PDB file of N, CA and C in Angstrom:
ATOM      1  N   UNK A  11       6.652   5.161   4.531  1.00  0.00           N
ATOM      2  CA  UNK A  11       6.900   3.840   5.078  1.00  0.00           C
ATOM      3  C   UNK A  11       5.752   3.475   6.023  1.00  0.00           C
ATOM      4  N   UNK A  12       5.416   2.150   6.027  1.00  0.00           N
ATOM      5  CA  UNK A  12       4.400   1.976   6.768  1.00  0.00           C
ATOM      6  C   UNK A  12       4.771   1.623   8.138  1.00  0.00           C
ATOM      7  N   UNK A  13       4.144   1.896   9.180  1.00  0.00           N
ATOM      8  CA  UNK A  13       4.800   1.255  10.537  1.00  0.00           C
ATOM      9  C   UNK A  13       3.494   0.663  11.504  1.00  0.00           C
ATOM     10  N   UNK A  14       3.887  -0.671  11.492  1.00  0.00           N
ATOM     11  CA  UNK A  14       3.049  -1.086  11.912  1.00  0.00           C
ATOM     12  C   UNK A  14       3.338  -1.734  13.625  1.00  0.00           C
ATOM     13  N   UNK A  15       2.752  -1.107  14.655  1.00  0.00           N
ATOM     14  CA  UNK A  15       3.224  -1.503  15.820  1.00  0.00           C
ATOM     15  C   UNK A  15       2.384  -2.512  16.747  1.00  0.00           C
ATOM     16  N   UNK A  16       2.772  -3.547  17.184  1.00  0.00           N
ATOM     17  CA  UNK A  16       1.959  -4.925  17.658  1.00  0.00           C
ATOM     18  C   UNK A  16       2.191  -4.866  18.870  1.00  0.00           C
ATOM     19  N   UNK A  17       1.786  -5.923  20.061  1.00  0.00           N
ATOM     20  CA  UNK A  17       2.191  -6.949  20.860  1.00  0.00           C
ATOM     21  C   UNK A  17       2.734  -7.901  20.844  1.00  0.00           C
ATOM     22  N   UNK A  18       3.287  -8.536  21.355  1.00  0.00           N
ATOM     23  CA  UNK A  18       3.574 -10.083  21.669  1.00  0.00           C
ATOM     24  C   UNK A  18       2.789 -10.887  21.335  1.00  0.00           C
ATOM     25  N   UNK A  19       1.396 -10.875  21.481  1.00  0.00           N
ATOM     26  CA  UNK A  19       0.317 -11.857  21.362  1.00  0.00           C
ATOM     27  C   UNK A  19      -0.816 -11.546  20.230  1.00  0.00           C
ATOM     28  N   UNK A  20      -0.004 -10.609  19.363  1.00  0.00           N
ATOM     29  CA  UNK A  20      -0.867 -10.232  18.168  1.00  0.00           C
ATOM     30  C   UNK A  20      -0.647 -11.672  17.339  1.00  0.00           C
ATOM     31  N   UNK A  21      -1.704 -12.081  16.711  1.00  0.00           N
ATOM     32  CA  UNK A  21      -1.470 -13.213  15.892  1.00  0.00           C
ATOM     33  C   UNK A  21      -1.673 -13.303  14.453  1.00  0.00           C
ATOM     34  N   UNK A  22      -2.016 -11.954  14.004  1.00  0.00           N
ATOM     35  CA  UNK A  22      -1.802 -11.637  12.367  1.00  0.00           C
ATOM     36  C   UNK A  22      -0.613 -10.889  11.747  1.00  0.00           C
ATOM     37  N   UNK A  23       0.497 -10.670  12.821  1.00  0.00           N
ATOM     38  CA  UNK A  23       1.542 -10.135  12.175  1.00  0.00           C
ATOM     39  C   UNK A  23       2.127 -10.209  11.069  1.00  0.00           C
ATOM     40  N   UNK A  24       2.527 -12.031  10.983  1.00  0.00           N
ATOM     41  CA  UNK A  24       2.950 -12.760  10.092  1.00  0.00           C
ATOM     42  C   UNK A  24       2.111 -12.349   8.381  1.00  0.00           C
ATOM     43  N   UNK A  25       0.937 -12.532   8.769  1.00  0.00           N
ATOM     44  CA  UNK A  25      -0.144 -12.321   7.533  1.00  0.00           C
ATOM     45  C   UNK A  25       0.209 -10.748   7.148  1.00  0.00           C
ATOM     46  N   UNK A  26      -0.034 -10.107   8.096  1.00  0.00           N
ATOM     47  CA  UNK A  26       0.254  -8.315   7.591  1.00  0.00           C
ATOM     48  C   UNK A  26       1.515  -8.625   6.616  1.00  0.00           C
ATOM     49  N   UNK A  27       2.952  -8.600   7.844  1.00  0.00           N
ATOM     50  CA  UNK A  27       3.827  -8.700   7.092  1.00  0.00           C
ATOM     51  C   UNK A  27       3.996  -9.303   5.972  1.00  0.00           C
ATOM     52  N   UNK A  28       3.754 -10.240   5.743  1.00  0.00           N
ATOM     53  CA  UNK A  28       3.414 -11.056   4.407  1.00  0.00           C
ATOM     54  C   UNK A  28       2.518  -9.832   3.331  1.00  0.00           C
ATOM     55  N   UNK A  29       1.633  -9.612   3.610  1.00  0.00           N
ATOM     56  CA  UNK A  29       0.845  -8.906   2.846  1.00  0.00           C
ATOM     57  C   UNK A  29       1.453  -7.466   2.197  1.00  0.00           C
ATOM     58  N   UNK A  30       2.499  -7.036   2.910  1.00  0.00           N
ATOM     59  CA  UNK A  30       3.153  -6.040   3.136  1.00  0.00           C
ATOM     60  C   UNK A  30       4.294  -6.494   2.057  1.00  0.00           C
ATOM     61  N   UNK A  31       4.566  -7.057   2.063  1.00  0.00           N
ATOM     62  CA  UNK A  31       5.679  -7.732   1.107  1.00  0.00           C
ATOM     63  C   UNK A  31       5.469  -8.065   0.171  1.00  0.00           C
ATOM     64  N   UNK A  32       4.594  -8.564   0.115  1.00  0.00           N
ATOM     65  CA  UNK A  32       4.046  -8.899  -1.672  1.00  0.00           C
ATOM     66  C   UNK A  32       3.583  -7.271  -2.199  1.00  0.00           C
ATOM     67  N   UNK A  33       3.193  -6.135  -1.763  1.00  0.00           N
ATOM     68  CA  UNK A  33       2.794  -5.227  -2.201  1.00  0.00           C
ATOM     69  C   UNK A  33       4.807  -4.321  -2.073  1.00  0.00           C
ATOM     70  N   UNK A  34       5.394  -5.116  -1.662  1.00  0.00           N
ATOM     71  CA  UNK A  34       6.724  -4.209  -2.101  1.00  0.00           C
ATOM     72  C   UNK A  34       6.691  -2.650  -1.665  1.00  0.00           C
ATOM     73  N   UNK A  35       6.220  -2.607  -0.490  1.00  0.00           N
ATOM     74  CA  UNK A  35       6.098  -1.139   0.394  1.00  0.00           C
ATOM     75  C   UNK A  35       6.852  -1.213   1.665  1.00  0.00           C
ATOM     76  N   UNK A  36       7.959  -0.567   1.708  1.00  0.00           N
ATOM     77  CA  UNK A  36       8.609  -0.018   2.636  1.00  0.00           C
ATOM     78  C   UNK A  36       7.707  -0.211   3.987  1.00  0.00           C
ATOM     79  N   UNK A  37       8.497  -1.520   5.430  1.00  0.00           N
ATOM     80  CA  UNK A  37       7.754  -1.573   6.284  1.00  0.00           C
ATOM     81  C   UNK A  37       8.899  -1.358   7.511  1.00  0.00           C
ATOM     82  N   UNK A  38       8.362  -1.194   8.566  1.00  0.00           N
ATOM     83  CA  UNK A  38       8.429  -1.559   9.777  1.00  0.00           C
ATOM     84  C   UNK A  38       7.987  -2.066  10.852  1.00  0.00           C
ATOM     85  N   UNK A  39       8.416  -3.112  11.753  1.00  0.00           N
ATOM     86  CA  UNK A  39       7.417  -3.968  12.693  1.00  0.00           C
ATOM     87  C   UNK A  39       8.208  -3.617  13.697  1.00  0.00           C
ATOM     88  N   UNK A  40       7.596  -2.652  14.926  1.00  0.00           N
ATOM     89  CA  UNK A  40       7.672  -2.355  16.213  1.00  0.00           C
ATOM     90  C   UNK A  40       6.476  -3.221  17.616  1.00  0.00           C
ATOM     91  N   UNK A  41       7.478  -4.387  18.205  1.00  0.00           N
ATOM     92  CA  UNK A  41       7.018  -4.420  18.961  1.00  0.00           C
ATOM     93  C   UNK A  41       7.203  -3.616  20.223  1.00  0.00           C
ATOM     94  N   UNK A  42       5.522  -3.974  21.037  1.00  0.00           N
ATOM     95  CA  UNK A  42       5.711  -3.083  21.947  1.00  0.00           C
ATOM     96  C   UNK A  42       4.685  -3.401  22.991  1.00  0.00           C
ATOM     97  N   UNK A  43       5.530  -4.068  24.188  1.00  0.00           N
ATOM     98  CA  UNK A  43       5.008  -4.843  24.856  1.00  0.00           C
ATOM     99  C   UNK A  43       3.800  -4.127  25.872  1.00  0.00           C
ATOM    100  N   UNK A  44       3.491  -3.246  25.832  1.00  0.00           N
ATOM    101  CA  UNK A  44       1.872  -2.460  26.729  1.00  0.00           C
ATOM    102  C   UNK A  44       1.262  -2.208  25.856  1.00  0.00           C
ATOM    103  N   UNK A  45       1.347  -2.322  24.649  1.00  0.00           N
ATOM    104  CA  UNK A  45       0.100  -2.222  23.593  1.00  0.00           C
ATOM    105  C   UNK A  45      -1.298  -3.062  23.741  1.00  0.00           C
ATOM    106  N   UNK A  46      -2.079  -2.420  23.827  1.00  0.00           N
ATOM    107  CA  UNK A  46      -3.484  -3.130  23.910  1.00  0.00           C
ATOM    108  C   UNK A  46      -4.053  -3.667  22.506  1.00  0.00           C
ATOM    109  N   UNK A  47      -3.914  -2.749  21.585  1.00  0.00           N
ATOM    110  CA  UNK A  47      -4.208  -3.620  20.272  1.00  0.00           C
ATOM    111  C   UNK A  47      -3.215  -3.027  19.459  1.00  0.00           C
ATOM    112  N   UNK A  48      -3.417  -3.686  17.859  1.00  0.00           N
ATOM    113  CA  UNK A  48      -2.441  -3.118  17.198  1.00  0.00           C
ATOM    114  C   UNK A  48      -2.387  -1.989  16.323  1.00  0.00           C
ATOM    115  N   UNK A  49      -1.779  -1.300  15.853  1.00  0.00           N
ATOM    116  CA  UNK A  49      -1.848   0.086  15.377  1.00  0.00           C
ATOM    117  C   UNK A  49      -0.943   0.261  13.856  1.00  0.00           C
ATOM    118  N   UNK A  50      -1.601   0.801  12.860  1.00  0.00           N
ATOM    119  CA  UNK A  50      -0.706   1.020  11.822  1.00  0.00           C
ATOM    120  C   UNK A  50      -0.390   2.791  10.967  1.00  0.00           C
ATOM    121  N   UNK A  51       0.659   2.989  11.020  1.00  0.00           N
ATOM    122  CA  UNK A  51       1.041   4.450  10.607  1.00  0.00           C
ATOM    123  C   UNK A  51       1.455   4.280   9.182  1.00  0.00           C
ATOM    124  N   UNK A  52       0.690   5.018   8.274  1.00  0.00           N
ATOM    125  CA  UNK A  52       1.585   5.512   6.937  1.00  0.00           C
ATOM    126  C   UNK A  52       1.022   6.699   7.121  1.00  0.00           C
ATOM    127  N   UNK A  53       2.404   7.989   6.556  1.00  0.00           N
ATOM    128  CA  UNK A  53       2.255   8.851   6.488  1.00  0.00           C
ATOM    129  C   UNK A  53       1.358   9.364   7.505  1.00  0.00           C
ATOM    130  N   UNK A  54       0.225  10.135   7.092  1.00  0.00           N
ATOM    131  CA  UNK A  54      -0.617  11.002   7.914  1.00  0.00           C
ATOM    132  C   UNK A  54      -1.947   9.791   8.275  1.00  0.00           C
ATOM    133  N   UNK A  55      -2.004   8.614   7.793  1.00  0.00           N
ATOM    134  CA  UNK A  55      -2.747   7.513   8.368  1.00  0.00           C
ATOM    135  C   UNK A  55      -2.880   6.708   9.008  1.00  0.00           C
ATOM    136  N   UNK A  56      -3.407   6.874   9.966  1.00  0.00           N
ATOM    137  CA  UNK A  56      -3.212   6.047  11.173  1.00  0.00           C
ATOM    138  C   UNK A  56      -4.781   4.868  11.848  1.00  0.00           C
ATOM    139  N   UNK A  57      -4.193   4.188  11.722  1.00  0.00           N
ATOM    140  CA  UNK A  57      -5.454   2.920  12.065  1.00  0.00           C
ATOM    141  C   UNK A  57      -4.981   2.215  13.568  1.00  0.00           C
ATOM    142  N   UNK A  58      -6.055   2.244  14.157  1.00  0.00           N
ATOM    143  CA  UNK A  58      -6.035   1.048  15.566  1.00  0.00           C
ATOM    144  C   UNK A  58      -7.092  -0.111  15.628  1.00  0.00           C
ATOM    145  N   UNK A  59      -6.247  -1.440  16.102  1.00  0.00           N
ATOM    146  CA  UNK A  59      -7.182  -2.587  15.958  1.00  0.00           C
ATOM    147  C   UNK A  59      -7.651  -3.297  14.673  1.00  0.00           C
ATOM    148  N   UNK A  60      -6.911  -4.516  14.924  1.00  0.00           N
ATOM    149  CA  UNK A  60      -7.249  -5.797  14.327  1.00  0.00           C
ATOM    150  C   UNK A  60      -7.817  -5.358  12.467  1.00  0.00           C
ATOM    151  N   UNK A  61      -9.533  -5.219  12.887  1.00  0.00           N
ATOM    152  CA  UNK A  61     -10.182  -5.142  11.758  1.00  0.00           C
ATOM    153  C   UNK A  61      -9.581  -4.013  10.951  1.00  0.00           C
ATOM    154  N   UNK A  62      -9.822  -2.808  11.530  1.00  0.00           N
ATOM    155  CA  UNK A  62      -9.325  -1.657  11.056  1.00  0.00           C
ATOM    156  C   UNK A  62      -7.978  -2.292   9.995  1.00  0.00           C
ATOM    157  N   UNK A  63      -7.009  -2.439  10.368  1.00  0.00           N
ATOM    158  CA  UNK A  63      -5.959  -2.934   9.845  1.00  0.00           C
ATOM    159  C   UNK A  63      -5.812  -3.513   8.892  1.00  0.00           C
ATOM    160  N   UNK A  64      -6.522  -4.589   8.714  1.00  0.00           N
ATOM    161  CA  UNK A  64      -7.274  -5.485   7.799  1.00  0.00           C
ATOM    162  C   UNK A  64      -7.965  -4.534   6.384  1.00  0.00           C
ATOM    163  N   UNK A  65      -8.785  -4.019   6.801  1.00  0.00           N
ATOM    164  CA  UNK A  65      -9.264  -2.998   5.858  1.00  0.00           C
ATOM    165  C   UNK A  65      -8.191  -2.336   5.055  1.00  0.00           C
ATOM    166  N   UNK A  66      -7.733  -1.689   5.985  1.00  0.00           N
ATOM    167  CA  UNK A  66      -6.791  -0.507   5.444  1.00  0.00           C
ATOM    168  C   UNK A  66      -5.412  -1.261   4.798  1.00  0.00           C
ATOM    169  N   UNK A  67      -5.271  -2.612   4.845  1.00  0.00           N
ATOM    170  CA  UNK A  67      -4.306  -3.188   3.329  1.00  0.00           C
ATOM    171  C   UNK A  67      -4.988  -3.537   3.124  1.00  0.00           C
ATOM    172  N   UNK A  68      -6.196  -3.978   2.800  1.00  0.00           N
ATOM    173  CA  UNK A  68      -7.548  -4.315   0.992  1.00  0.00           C
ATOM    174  C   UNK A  68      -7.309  -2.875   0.351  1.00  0.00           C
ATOM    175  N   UNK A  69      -7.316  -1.767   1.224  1.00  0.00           N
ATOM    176  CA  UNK A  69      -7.704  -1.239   0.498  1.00  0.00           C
ATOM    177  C   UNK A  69      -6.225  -0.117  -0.051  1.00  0.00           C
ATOM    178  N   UNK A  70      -5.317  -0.352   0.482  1.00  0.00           N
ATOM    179  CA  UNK A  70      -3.816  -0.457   0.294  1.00  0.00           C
ATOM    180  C   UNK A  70      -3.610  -1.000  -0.932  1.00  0.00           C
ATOM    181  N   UNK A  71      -3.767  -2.562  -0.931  1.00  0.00           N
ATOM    182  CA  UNK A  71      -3.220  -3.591  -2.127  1.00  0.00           C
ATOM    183  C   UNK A  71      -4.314  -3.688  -3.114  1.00  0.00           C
ATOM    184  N   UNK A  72      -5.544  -2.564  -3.153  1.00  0.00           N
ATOM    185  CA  UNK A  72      -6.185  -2.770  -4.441  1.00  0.00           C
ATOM    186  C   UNK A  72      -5.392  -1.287  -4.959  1.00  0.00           C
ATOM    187  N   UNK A  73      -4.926  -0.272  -4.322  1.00  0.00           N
ATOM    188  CA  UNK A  73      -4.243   0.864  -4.634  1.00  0.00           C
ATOM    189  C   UNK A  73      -3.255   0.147  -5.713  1.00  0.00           C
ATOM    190  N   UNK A  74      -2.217  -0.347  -5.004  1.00  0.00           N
ATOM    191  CA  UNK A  74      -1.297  -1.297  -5.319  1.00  0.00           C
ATOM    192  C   UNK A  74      -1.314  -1.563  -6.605  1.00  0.00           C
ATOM    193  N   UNK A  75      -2.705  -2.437  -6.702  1.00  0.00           N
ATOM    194  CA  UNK A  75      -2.887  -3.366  -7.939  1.00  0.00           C
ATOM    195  C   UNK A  75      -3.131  -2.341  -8.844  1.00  0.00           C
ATOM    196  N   UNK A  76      -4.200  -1.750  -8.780  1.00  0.00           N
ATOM    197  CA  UNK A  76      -4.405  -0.398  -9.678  1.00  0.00           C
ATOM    198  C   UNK A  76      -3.601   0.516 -10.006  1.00  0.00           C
ATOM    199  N   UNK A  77      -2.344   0.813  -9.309  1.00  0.00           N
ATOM    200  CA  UNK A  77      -0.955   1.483  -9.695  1.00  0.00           C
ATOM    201  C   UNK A  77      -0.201   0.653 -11.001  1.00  0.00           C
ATOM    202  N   UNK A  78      -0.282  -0.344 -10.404  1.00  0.00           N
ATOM    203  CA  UNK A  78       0.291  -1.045 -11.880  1.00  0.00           C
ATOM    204  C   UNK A  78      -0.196  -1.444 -13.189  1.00  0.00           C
ATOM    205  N   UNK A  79      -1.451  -1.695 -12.924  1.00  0.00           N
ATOM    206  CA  UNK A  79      -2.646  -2.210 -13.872  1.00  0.00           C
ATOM    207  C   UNK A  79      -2.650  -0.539 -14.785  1.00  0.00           C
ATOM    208  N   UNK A  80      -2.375   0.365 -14.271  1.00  0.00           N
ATOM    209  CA  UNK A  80      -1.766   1.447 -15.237  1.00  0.00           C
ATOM    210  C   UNK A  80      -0.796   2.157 -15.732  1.00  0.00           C
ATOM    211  N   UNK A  81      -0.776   1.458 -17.061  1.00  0.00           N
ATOM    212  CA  UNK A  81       0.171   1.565 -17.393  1.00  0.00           C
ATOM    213  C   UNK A  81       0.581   1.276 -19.245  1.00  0.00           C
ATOM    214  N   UNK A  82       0.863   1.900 -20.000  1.00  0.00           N
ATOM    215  CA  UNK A  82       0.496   2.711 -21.450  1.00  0.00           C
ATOM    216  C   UNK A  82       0.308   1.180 -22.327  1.00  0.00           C
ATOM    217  N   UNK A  83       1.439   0.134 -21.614  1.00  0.00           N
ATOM    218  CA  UNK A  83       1.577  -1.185 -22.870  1.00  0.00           C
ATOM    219  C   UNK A  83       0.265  -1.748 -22.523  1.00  0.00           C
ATOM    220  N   UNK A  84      -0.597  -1.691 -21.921  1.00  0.00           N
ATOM    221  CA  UNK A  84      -1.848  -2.286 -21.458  1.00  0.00           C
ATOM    222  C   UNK A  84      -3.316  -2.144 -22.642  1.00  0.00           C
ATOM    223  N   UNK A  85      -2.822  -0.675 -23.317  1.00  0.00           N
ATOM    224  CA  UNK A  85      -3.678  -0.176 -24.563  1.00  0.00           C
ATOM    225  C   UNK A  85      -3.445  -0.529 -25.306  1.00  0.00           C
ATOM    226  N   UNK A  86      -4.373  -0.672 -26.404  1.00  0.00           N
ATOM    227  CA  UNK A  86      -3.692  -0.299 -28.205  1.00  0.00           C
ATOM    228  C   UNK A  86      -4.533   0.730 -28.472  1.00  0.00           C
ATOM    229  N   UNK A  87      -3.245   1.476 -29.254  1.00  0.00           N
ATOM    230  CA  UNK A  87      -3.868   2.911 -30.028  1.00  0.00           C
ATOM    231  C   UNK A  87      -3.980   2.523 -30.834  1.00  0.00           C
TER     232      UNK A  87
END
């Protein structure tokens, strides 16, 4: 599950979460009001700040896309 923990005054939550949802992955949104920036946990991965974050669902939701994009009816034998 991914857990993604913000501030109050984070202003891409909405977009994460969104982004998070269309990829149909188990989330959580912890606010947490002394946080200096924002932070995201899956599993043993852990990212801090804005950009970082950003990155790490591109490169999440091309996983994503490529999980499905394989798959046997996609061939002809």
């Amino acid at each position: 599950m991914v857990t993604l923990y913000y501030s109050p005054t984070t202003k891409q939550l909405t977009s994460w979460q969104d982004r998070l949802e269309r990829m149909a992955i188990k989330h959580e949104l912890v606010m947490q009001q002394d946080l200096s920036q924002p932070q995201l946990q899956y599993g043993e991965d852990h990212v801090q700040g804005t950009e970082a974050i950003e990155v790490y669902l591109d490169k999440l939701e091309d996983f994503v896309k490529s999980w499905y994009e394989d798959r046997c009816d996609k061939y002809e034998f």
